[in-house]
mmCIF file of C-alpha atoms in Angstrom:
data_model
loop_
_atom_site.group_PDB
_atom_site.id
_atom_site.type_symbol
_atom_site.label_atom_id
_atom_site.label_comp_id
_atom_site.label_asym_id
_atom_site.label_seq_id
_atom_site.Cartn_x
_atom_site.Cartn_y
_atom_site.Cartn_z
ATOM 1 C CA UNK A 1 -44.087 34.793 -19.748
ATOM 2 C CA UNK A 2 -44.824 31.795 -22.012
ATOM 3 C CA UNK A 3 -41.866 30.990 -24.277
ATOM 4 C CA UNK A 4 -42.609 28.606 -26.974
ATOM 5 C CA UNK A 5 -39.721 26.178 -27.387
ATOM 6 C CA UNK A 6 -38.352 23.811 -30.047
ATOM 7 C CA UNK A 7 -37.813 20.101 -29.223
ATOM 8 C CA UNK A 8 -35.112 19.808 -26.534
ATOM 9 C CA UNK A 9 -31.590 19.023 -27.825
ATOM 10 C CA UNK A 10 -30.048 15.947 -26.402
ATOM 11 C CA UNK A 11 -26.407 14.762 -26.256
ATOM 12 C CA UNK A 12 -27.056 12.527 -29.313
ATOM 13 C CA UNK A 13 -28.609 15.201 -31.559
ATOM 14 C CA UNK A 14 -26.130 17.748 -30.442
ATOM 15 C CA UNK A 15 -23.227 15.349 -30.953
ATOM 16 C CA UNK A 16 -24.492 14.953 -34.557
ATOM 17 C CA UNK A 17 -24.685 18.691 -34.950
ATOM 18 C CA UNK A 18 -21.103 19.232 -33.661
ATOM 19 C CA UNK A 19 -19.754 16.642 -36.262
ATOM 20 C CA UNK A 20 -21.329 18.774 -39.048
ATOM 21 C CA UNK A 21 -19.601 21.974 -37.916
ATOM 22 C CA UNK A 22 -16.832 23.367 -40.201
ATOM 23 C CA UNK A 23 -13.651 23.167 -38.139
ATOM 24 C CA UNK A 24 -12.387 26.091 -39.946
ATOM 25 C CA UNK A 25 -15.323 28.354 -38.836
ATOM 26 C CA UNK A 26 -14.887 30.644 -35.821
ATOM 27 C CA UNK A 27 -16.530 29.645 -32.592
ATOM 28 C CA UNK A 28 -18.982 32.551 -33.074
ATOM 29 C CA UNK A 29 -20.005 31.102 -36.534
ATOM 30 C CA UNK A 30 -20.265 27.601 -35.123
ATOM 31 C CA UNK A 31 -22.532 28.863 -32.271
ATOM 32 C CA UNK A 32 -24.819 30.547 -34.860
ATOM 33 C CA UNK A 33 -24.972 27.278 -36.672
ATOM 34 C CA UNK A 34 -26.047 25.468 -33.485
ATOM 35 C CA UNK A 35 -28.695 28.127 -32.781
ATOM 36 C CA UNK A 36 -29.986 27.832 -36.486
ATOM 37 C CA UNK A 37 -30.328 24.009 -35.989
ATOM 38 C CA UNK A 38 -32.243 24.417 -32.619
ATOM 39 C CA UNK A 39 -29.440 22.740 -30.669
ATOM 40 C CA UNK A 40 -29.420 25.610 -28.151
ATOM 41 C CA UNK A 41 -32.827 24.459 -26.970
ATOM 42 C CA UNK A 42 -31.826 22.714 -23.734
ATOM 43 C CA UNK A 43 -34.229 21.661 -21.021
ATOM 44 C CA UNK A 44 -34.331 24.462 -18.399
ATOM 45 C CA UNK A 45 -32.626 23.794 -15.102
ATOM 46 C CA UNK A 46 -34.849 22.089 -12.381
ATOM 47 C CA UNK A 47 -37.312 20.995 -15.030
ATOM 48 C CA UNK A 48 -36.825 17.352 -14.455
ATOM 49 C CA UNK A 49 -34.223 17.151 -17.177
ATOM 50 C CA UNK A 50 -31.218 18.862 -15.472
ATOM 51 C CA UNK A 51 -28.868 16.042 -16.116
ATOM 52 C CA UNK A 52 -29.793 16.143 -19.910
ATOM 53 C CA UNK A 53 -29.031 19.810 -19.964
ATOM 54 C CA UNK A 54 -25.567 19.229 -18.300
ATOM 55 C CA UNK A 55 -24.801 16.338 -20.662
ATOM 56 C CA UNK A 56 -25.281 18.606 -23.571
ATOM 57 C CA UNK A 57 -23.013 21.124 -21.938
ATOM 58 C CA UNK A 58 -20.354 18.534 -21.407
ATOM 59 C CA UNK A 59 -20.789 17.227 -24.971
ATOM 60 C CA UNK A 60 -19.814 20.672 -26.461
ATOM 61 C CA UNK A 61 -17.047 21.156 -24.063
ATOM 62 C CA UNK A 62 -15.665 17.663 -25.135
ATOM 63 C CA UNK A 63 -15.718 18.916 -28.690
ATOM 64 C CA UNK A 64 -14.237 22.318 -28.129
ATOM 65 C CA UNK A 65 -13.827 24.384 -25.065
ATOM 66 C CA UNK A 66 -13.948 27.768 -26.594
ATOM 67 C CA UNK A 67 -17.193 26.985 -28.371
ATOM 68 C CA UNK A 68 -18.507 25.499 -24.963
ATOM 69 C CA UNK A 69 -17.746 28.943 -23.338
ATOM 70 C CA UNK A 70 -19.938 30.735 -25.787
ATOM 71 C CA UNK A 71 -22.570 28.023 -25.829
ATOM 72 C CA UNK A 72 -22.943 27.598 -22.065
ATOM 73 C CA UNK A 73 -23.405 31.506 -21.709
ATOM 74 C CA UNK A 74 -25.921 31.688 -24.455
ATOM 75 C CA UNK A 75 -27.956 28.778 -23.010
ATOM 76 C CA UNK A 76 -27.678 30.205 -19.593
ATOM 77 C CA UNK A 77 -28.967 33.449 -20.958
ATOM 78 C CA UNK A 78 -32.129 31.576 -22.324
ATOM 79 C CA UNK A 79 -32.747 30.065 -19.001
ATOM 80 C CA UNK A 80 -32.362 33.491 -17.173
ATOM 81 C CA UNK A 81 -34.696 35.146 -19.629
ATOM 82 C CA UNK A 82 -37.361 32.435 -19.073
ATOM 83 C CA UNK A 83 -36.971 32.528 -15.256
ATOM 84 C CA UNK A 84 -37.087 36.300 -15.083
ATOM 85 C CA UNK A 85 -39.636 36.930 -17.813
ATOM 86 C CA UNK A 86 -37.136 38.696 -19.993
ATOM 87 C CA UNK A 87 -37.574 39.452 -23.730
ATOM 88 C CA UNK A 88 -37.782 36.595 -26.282
ATOM 89 C CA UNK A 89 -35.836 37.390 -29.463
ATOM 90 C CA UNK A 90 -35.768 34.552 -31.902
ATOM 91 C CA UNK A 91 -32.417 33.810 -33.500
ATOM 92 C CA UNK A 92 -30.450 35.924 -31.054
ATOM 93 C CA UNK A 93 -26.994 34.869 -29.725
ATOM 94 C CA UNK A 94 -26.591 35.824 -26.068
ATOM 95 C CA UNK A 95 -23.745 36.432 -23.777
ATOM 96 C CA UNK A 96 -24.084 36.810 -19.954
ATOM 97 C CA UNK A 97 -21.648 39.442 -18.688
ATOM 98 C CA UNK A 98 -21.918 39.798 -14.985
ATOM 99 C CA UNK A 99 -18.331 40.261 -13.782
ATOM 100 C CA UNK A 100 -18.087 43.421 -11.627
ATOM 101 C CA UNK A 101 -14.470 44.228 -10.681
ATOM 102 C CA UNK A 102 -14.297 47.481 -8.796
ATOM 103 C CA UNK A 103 -12.508 49.520 -11.532
ATOM 104 C CA UNK A 104 -15.118 48.748 -14.266
ATOM 105 C CA UNK A 105 -18.662 49.760 -13.429
ATOM 106 C CA UNK A 106 -21.844 50.027 -15.587
ATOM 107 C CA UNK A 107 -24.590 52.169 -14.426
ATOM 108 C CA UNK A 108 -28.240 52.265 -15.183
ATOM 109 C CA UNK A 109 -30.287 55.538 -15.538
ATOM 110 C CA UNK A 110 -33.281 56.780 -17.560
ATOM 111 C CA UNK A 111 -33.297 59.339 -20.253
ATOM 112 C CA UNK A 112 -35.884 62.135 -20.739
ATOM 113 C CA UNK A 113 -38.291 59.735 -22.505
ATOM 114 C CA UNK A 114 -38.187 57.341 -19.596
ATOM 115 C CA UNK A 115 -36.069 54.729 -21.510
ATOM 116 C CA UNK A 116 -33.562 52.804 -19.403
ATOM 117 C CA UNK A 117 -30.080 53.211 -20.632
ATOM 118 C CA UNK A 118 -26.574 51.948 -19.375
ATOM 119 C CA UNK A 119 -23.285 53.573 -19.541
ATOM 120 C CA UNK A 120 -19.803 52.533 -18.434
ATOM 121 C CA UNK A 121 -17.113 49.823 -18.983
ATOM 122 C CA UNK A 122 -17.817 46.088 -18.738
ATOM 123 C CA UNK A 123 -14.900 43.597 -18.483
ATOM 124 C CA UNK A 124 -14.755 39.978 -19.258
ATOM 125 C CA UNK A 125 -17.214 40.213 -22.184
ATOM 126 C CA UNK A 126 -16.690 36.743 -23.983
ATOM 127 C CA UNK A 127 -17.738 36.569 -27.508
ATOM 128 C CA UNK A 128 -18.460 40.360 -27.717
ATOM 129 C CA UNK A 129 -17.564 40.701 -31.361
ATOM 130 C CA UNK A 130 -19.696 37.863 -32.499
ATOM 131 C CA UNK A 131 -22.833 37.920 -30.476
ATOM 132 C CA UNK A 132 -25.945 39.881 -31.036
ATOM 133 C CA UNK A 133 -27.253 40.502 -27.537
ATOM 134 C CA UNK A 134 -26.162 40.323 -23.932
ATOM 135 C CA UNK A 135 -27.389 40.131 -20.442
ATOM 136 C CA UNK A 136 -25.328 42.716 -18.607
ATOM 137 C CA UNK A 137 -25.313 43.343 -14.781
ATOM 138 C CA UNK A 138 -25.263 47.023 -13.763
ATOM 139 C CA UNK A 139 -25.995 49.264 -10.814
ATOM 140 C CA UNK A 140 -28.838 51.853 -10.588
ATOM 141 C CA UNK A 141 -28.633 55.193 -8.804
ATOM 142 C CA UNK A 142 -29.063 53.561 -5.442
ATOM 143 C CA UNK A 143 -26.329 51.015 -5.973
ATOM 144 C CA UNK A 144 -28.811 48.209 -6.430
ATOM 145 C CA UNK A 145 -27.422 45.622 -8.793
ATOM 146 C CA UNK A 146 -29.738 44.840 -11.802
ATOM 147 C CA UNK A 147 -29.679 42.780 -14.916
ATOM 148 C CA UNK A 148 -30.438 44.276 -18.329
ATOM 149 C CA UNK A 149 -30.896 43.083 -21.884
ATOM 150 C CA UNK A 150 -29.118 44.918 -24.596
ATOM 151 C CA UNK A 151 -28.477 44.708 -28.413
ATOM 152 C CA UNK A 152 -24.969 44.760 -29.313
ATOM 153 C CA UNK A 153 -25.418 46.094 -32.925
ATOM 154 C CA UNK A 154 -26.797 49.431 -31.676
ATOM 155 C CA UNK A 155 -25.261 52.900 -31.273
ATOM 156 C CA UNK A 156 -23.753 53.299 -27.911
ATOM 157 C CA UNK A 157 -21.772 50.024 -27.972
ATOM 158 C CA UNK A 158 -17.968 50.061 -28.433
ATOM 159 C CA UNK A 159 -16.256 46.584 -28.599
ATOM 160 C CA UNK A 160 -12.619 47.183 -27.704
ATOM 161 C CA UNK A 161 -9.598 45.158 -28.188
ATOM 162 C CA UNK A 162 -8.547 45.751 -24.615
ATOM 163 C CA UNK A 163 -8.409 43.618 -21.593
ATOM 164 C CA UNK A 164 -7.766 40.071 -23.054
ATOM 165 C CA UNK A 165 -4.225 38.813 -23.480
ATOM 166 C CA UNK A 166 -4.972 35.143 -22.722
ATOM 167 C CA UNK A 167 -3.249 32.314 -24.644
ATOM 168 C CA UNK A 168 -5.697 29.762 -23.287
ATOM 169 C CA UNK A 169 -9.274 30.490 -24.333
ATOM 170 C CA UNK A 170 -7.841 33.071 -26.681
ATOM 171 C CA UNK A 171 -10.693 32.670 -29.275
ATOM 172 C CA UNK A 172 -13.452 33.762 -26.797
ATOM 173 C CA UNK A 173 -11.922 37.253 -27.028
ATOM 174 C CA UNK A 174 -13.294 38.182 -23.702
ATOM 175 C CA UNK A 175 -12.499 41.970 -24.197
ATOM 176 C CA UNK A 176 -13.750 45.186 -22.477
ATOM 177 C CA UNK A 177 -16.984 46.663 -23.947
ATOM 178 C CA UNK A 178 -17.812 50.272 -23.492
ATOM 179 C CA UNK A 179 -21.494 51.426 -23.320
ATOM 180 C CA UNK A 180 -22.693 55.113 -23.878
ATOM 181 C CA UNK A 181 -26.413 55.684 -23.115
ATOM 182 C CA UNK A 182 -27.244 52.258 -24.744
ATOM 183 C CA UNK A 183 -31.110 51.495 -24.509
ATOM 184 C CA UNK A 184 -31.515 48.610 -22.176
ATOM 185 C CA UNK A 185 -34.425 46.369 -20.947
ATOM 186 C CA UNK A 186 -34.315 45.600 -17.292
ATOM 187 C CA UNK A 187 -34.701 41.831 -16.648
ATOM 188 C CA UNK A 188 -36.071 41.131 -13.255
ATOM 189 C CA UNK A 189 -36.203 43.364 -10.247
ATOM 190 C CA UNK A 190 -33.178 44.958 -8.382
ATOM 191 C CA UNK A 191 -31.183 41.925 -6.793
ATOM 192 C CA UNK A 192 -33.264 39.395 -8.376
ATOM 193 C CA UNK A 193 -30.640 38.049 -10.720
ATOM 194 C CA UNK A 194 -28.546 36.976 -7.651
ATOM 195 C CA UNK A 195 -31.305 35.777 -5.419
ATOM 196 C CA UNK A 196 -33.247 33.851 -7.959
ATOM 197 C CA UNK A 197 -32.924 29.904 -7.652
ATOM 198 C CA UNK A 198 -31.504 29.607 -11.079
ATOM 199 C CA UNK A 199 -28.400 31.481 -10.208
ATOM 200 C CA UNK A 200 -26.951 28.437 -8.664
ATOM 201 C CA UNK A 201 -28.308 26.018 -11.251
ATOM 202 C CA UNK A 202 -26.384 27.964 -13.731
ATOM 203 C CA UNK A 203 -23.245 27.939 -11.670
ATOM 204 C CA UNK A 204 -23.304 24.145 -11.570
ATOM 205 C CA UNK A 205 -23.845 23.991 -15.209
ATOM 206 C CA UNK A 206 -20.370 25.630 -15.826
ATOM 207 C CA UNK A 207 -18.921 22.493 -13.872
ATOM 208 C CA UNK A 208 -20.551 20.297 -16.673
ATOM 209 C CA UNK A 209 -18.301 22.043 -19.190
ATOM 210 C CA UNK A 210 -15.181 21.462 -17.092
ATOM 211 C CA UNK A 211 -16.218 17.889 -16.730
ATOM 212 C CA UNK A 212 -16.685 17.455 -20.550
ATOM 213 C CA UNK A 213 -13.193 19.031 -21.164
ATOM 214 C CA UNK A 214 -11.475 16.718 -18.511
ATOM 215 C CA UNK A 215 -13.249 13.662 -20.226
ATOM 216 C CA UNK A 216 -11.755 14.622 -23.498
ATOM 217 C CA UNK A 217 -8.203 14.622 -21.874
ATOM 218 C CA UNK A 218 -9.163 11.292 -20.267
ATOM 219 C CA UNK A 219 -10.196 9.906 -23.661
ATOM 220 C CA UNK A 220 -6.758 10.800 -25.031
ATOM 221 C CA UNK A 221 -5.112 8.881 -22.183
ATOM 222 C CA UNK A 222 -7.389 5.914 -22.343
ATOM 223 C CA UNK A 223 -6.794 5.571 -26.242
ATOM 224 C CA UNK A 224 -2.969 5.981 -25.806
ATOM 225 C CA UNK A 225 -2.831 3.176 -23.146
ATOM 226 C CA UNK A 226 -5.181 0.920 -25.078
ATOM 227 C CA UNK A 227 -3.120 0.993 -28.322
ATOM 228 C CA UNK A 228 0.258 0.776 -26.726
ATOM 229 C CA UNK A 229 1.767 -2.605 -27.809
ATOM 230 C CA UNK A 230 3.196 -3.341 -24.436
ATOM 231 C CA UNK A 231 1.483 -2.174 -21.259
ATOM 232 C CA UNK A 232 3.399 0.517 -19.488
ATOM 233 C CA UNK A 233 2.782 0.489 -15.800
ATOM 234 C CA UNK A 234 3.217 4.158 -15.052
ATOM 235 C CA UNK A 235 0.849 5.207 -17.852
ATOM 236 C CA UNK A 236 -1.746 2.559 -16.447
ATOM 237 C CA UNK A 237 -1.409 4.123 -13.069
ATOM 238 C CA UNK A 238 -2.161 7.622 -14.380
ATOM 239 C CA UNK A 239 -5.201 6.066 -16.147
ATOM 240 C CA UNK A 240 -6.429 4.692 -12.991
ATOM 241 C CA UNK A 241 -6.167 7.896 -11.265
ATOM 242 C CA UNK A 242 -8.039 9.511 -14.049
ATOM 243 C CA UNK A 243 -10.864 6.972 -13.856
ATOM 244 C CA UNK A 244 -11.190 7.700 -10.142
ATOM 245 C CA UNK A 245 -11.338 11.445 -10.602
ATOM 246 C CA UNK A 246 -13.850 11.385 -13.562
ATOM 247 C CA UNK A 247 -16.056 8.700 -12.135
ATOM 248 C CA UNK A 248 -16.406 10.445 -8.685
ATOM 249 C CA UNK A 249 -17.090 13.898 -10.516
ATOM 250 C CA UNK A 250 -19.606 12.183 -12.833
ATOM 251 C CA UNK A 251 -21.505 10.619 -9.908
ATOM 252 C CA UNK A 252 -21.652 13.892 -8.085
ATOM 253 C CA UNK A 253 -22.837 15.695 -11.001
ATOM 254 C CA UNK A 254 -25.726 13.173 -11.534
ATOM 255 C CA UNK A 255 -26.618 13.389 -7.898
ATOM 256 C CA UNK A 256 -26.612 17.149 -7.840
ATOM 257 C CA UNK A 257 -28.801 17.228 -11.008
ATOM 258 C CA UNK A 258 -31.283 14.865 -9.384
ATOM 259 C CA UNK A 259 -31.290 16.887 -6.083
ATOM 260 C CA UNK A 260 -32.189 20.059 -8.006
ATOM 261 C CA UNK A 261 -34.864 18.244 -9.924
ATOM 262 C CA UNK A 262 -36.443 16.926 -6.771
ATOM 263 C CA UNK A 263 -36.735 20.435 -5.207
ATOM 264 C CA UNK A 264 -37.152 23.042 -8.038
ATOM 265 C CA UNK A 265 -36.946 26.515 -6.531
ATOM 266 C CA UNK A 266 -35.098 25.494 -3.410
ATOM 267 C CA UNK A 267 -31.672 27.041 -2.444
ATOM 268 C CA UNK A 268 -29.107 25.051 -4.158
ATOM 269 C CA UNK A 269 -26.024 27.075 -3.216
ATOM 270 C CA UNK A 270 -24.243 24.351 -1.096
ATOM 271 C CA UNK A 271 -24.798 21.550 -3.430
ATOM 272 C CA UNK A 272 -23.914 23.564 -6.527
ATOM 273 C CA UNK A 273 -20.665 24.767 -5.034
ATOM 274 C CA UNK A 274 -19.732 21.377 -3.888
ATOM 275 C CA UNK A 275 -20.274 20.005 -7.445
ATOM 276 C CA UNK A 276 -18.329 22.980 -8.971
ATOM 277 C CA UNK A 277 -15.272 22.539 -6.439
ATOM 278 C CA UNK A 278 -15.246 18.693 -6.910
ATOM 279 C CA UNK A 279 -15.295 18.935 -10.719
ATOM 280 C CA UNK A 280 -12.601 21.603 -10.720
ATOM 281 C CA UNK A 281 -10.482 19.351 -8.546
ATOM 282 C CA UNK A 282 -11.120 16.352 -10.759
ATOM 283 C CA UNK A 283 -10.300 18.396 -13.998
ATOM 284 C CA UNK A 284 -7.123 19.576 -12.419
ATOM 285 C CA UNK A 285 -6.044 16.072 -11.612
ATOM 286 C CA UNK A 286 -6.912 14.713 -14.960
ATOM 287 C CA UNK A 287 -4.855 17.385 -16.759
ATOM 288 C CA UNK A 288 -1.935 16.731 -14.587
ATOM 289 C CA UNK A 289 -2.138 12.981 -15.043
ATOM 290 C CA UNK A 290 -2.835 13.180 -18.794
ATOM 291 C CA UNK A 291 0.204 15.477 -19.429
ATOM 292 C CA UNK A 292 2.487 13.454 -17.109
ATOM 293 C CA UNK A 293 1.467 10.121 -18.829
ATOM 294 C CA UNK A 294 1.614 11.234 -22.361
ATOM 295 C CA UNK A 295 4.658 13.625 -22.094
ATOM 296 C CA UNK A 296 5.519 16.442 -24.535
ATOM 297 C CA UNK A 297 4.247 14.626 -27.691
ATOM 298 C CA UNK A 298 0.648 15.653 -27.808
ATOM 299 C CA UNK A 299 1.369 19.133 -26.139
ATOM 300 C CA UNK A 300 3.708 19.774 -29.138
ATOM 301 C CA UNK A 301 2.424 17.767 -31.888
ATOM 302 C CA UNK A 302 -1.345 17.453 -31.441
ATOM 303 C CA UNK A 303 -3.155 20.765 -31.995
ATOM 304 C CA UNK A 304 -6.412 19.782 -30.289
ATOM 305 C CA UNK A 305 -4.750 18.388 -27.179
ATOM 306 C CA UNK A 306 -2.466 21.319 -26.982
ATOM 307 C CA UNK A 307 -5.251 23.800 -27.131
ATOM 308 C CA UNK A 308 -7.351 21.866 -24.793
ATOM 309 C CA UNK A 309 -4.510 21.720 -22.172
ATOM 310 C CA UNK A 310 -4.140 25.499 -22.564
ATOM 311 C CA UNK A 311 -7.910 26.358 -22.488
ATOM 312 C CA UNK A 312 -8.914 24.256 -19.454
ATOM 313 C CA UNK A 313 -6.794 25.984 -16.810
ATOM 314 C CA UNK A 314 -8.096 29.397 -17.943
ATOM 315 C CA UNK A 315 -11.760 28.165 -17.900
ATOM 316 C CA UNK A 316 -11.298 26.619 -14.514
ATOM 317 C CA UNK A 317 -10.496 29.903 -13.036
ATOM 318 C CA UNK A 318 -14.057 30.860 -13.306
ATOM 319 C CA UNK A 319 -14.037 29.179 -9.943
ATOM 320 C CA UNK A 320 -12.824 31.305 -7.036
ATOM 321 C CA UNK A 321 -10.668 28.687 -5.557
ATOM 322 C CA UNK A 322 -10.038 28.981 -1.872
ATOM 323 C CA UNK A 323 -12.673 31.714 -1.452
ATOM 324 C CA UNK A 324 -15.200 29.184 -2.754
ATOM 325 C CA UNK A 325 -13.899 26.429 -0.543
ATOM 326 C CA UNK A 326 -14.169 28.923 2.506
ATOM 327 C CA UNK A 327 -17.743 29.754 1.491
ATOM 328 C CA UNK A 328 -18.648 25.973 1.284
ATOM 329 C CA UNK A 329 -17.046 25.391 4.642
ATOM 330 C CA UNK A 330 -19.014 28.328 6.095
ATOM 331 C CA UNK A 331 -22.321 26.809 4.716
ATOM 332 C CA UNK A 332 -21.496 23.507 6.254
ATOM 333 C CA UNK A 333 -20.451 25.194 9.514
ATOM 334 C CA UNK A 334 -24.137 26.473 9.891
ATOM 335 C CA UNK A 335 -25.533 22.800 9.797
ATOM 336 C CA UNK A 336 -25.631 20.751 12.901
ATOM 337 C CA UNK A 337 -25.232 17.605 11.051
ATOM 338 C CA UNK A 338 -22.727 16.757 8.276
ATOM 339 C CA UNK A 339 -24.205 15.621 4.980
ATOM 340 C CA UNK A 340 -21.762 12.714 4.445
ATOM 341 C CA UNK A 341 -23.897 9.749 5.477
ATOM 342 C CA UNK A 342 -23.729 6.788 3.019
#
């Protein structure tokens, strides 16, 4: 399906748009403002401009991690819809709700008129109260996993206040949503959401958000060290460790983006998972060094720093930690040669 696109956003134009946002507005209202300004029009993954896409995601995360959660999901949805020839709805704000814990299942069926409908409970629905549409994973009568597009302002949608007690990332309000015979548009074929090349491109894009947040913490530390009248060796050591972590993560993100662009459509699971895990480790280290170097002051007296330090660990748990490490190890174990040559 041909999708007409506005000029691509860049880190520069997006940065200017972020500065124009009203800090008193909710993240949902801020997302709507970015959409209205065309700043959600990112280059698609594997289009030759993957790094530019990730730079934009990092820019939003550097500004505000809650907004980045909604922005990343919305822009990922636009990429999925383009890849799988889904519906184009100008001005819509999208979520991607694909968590599938065993105690919350959404099923797809067809009514008497042949209309696809979904029913059930979906957990981890970030931005449910402020978005207009969502891509929702579900199961058909044969147990096949599918993706559907739904409107969130229609009868058959109940947005609860259940399932979200988080302190970090609290404003994403990732609550449970109930569906009751809600009309749905299948997007792609059964299993295609997971098997498509873009699945891993999107997974690596999340790491760009983690990186942007870690960079913001590093900037706090850098500024504190720079303005300190007398150099403090322990703080400088923490700054040095932060530089090592962020520089290595940035280099790997750049290399991963270039690799994806060189082979669009190729399987990217191993390089995407490596990038995610490396950025997760770097962000974890930067958070540790920044808080140890700066002490209780910014955690207790700087609202932005305190919220970022609380938000980032929650967002990082989108990684599956040791399970993902084991998966990466398994992928490497299938290769005869290691990929570590310089």
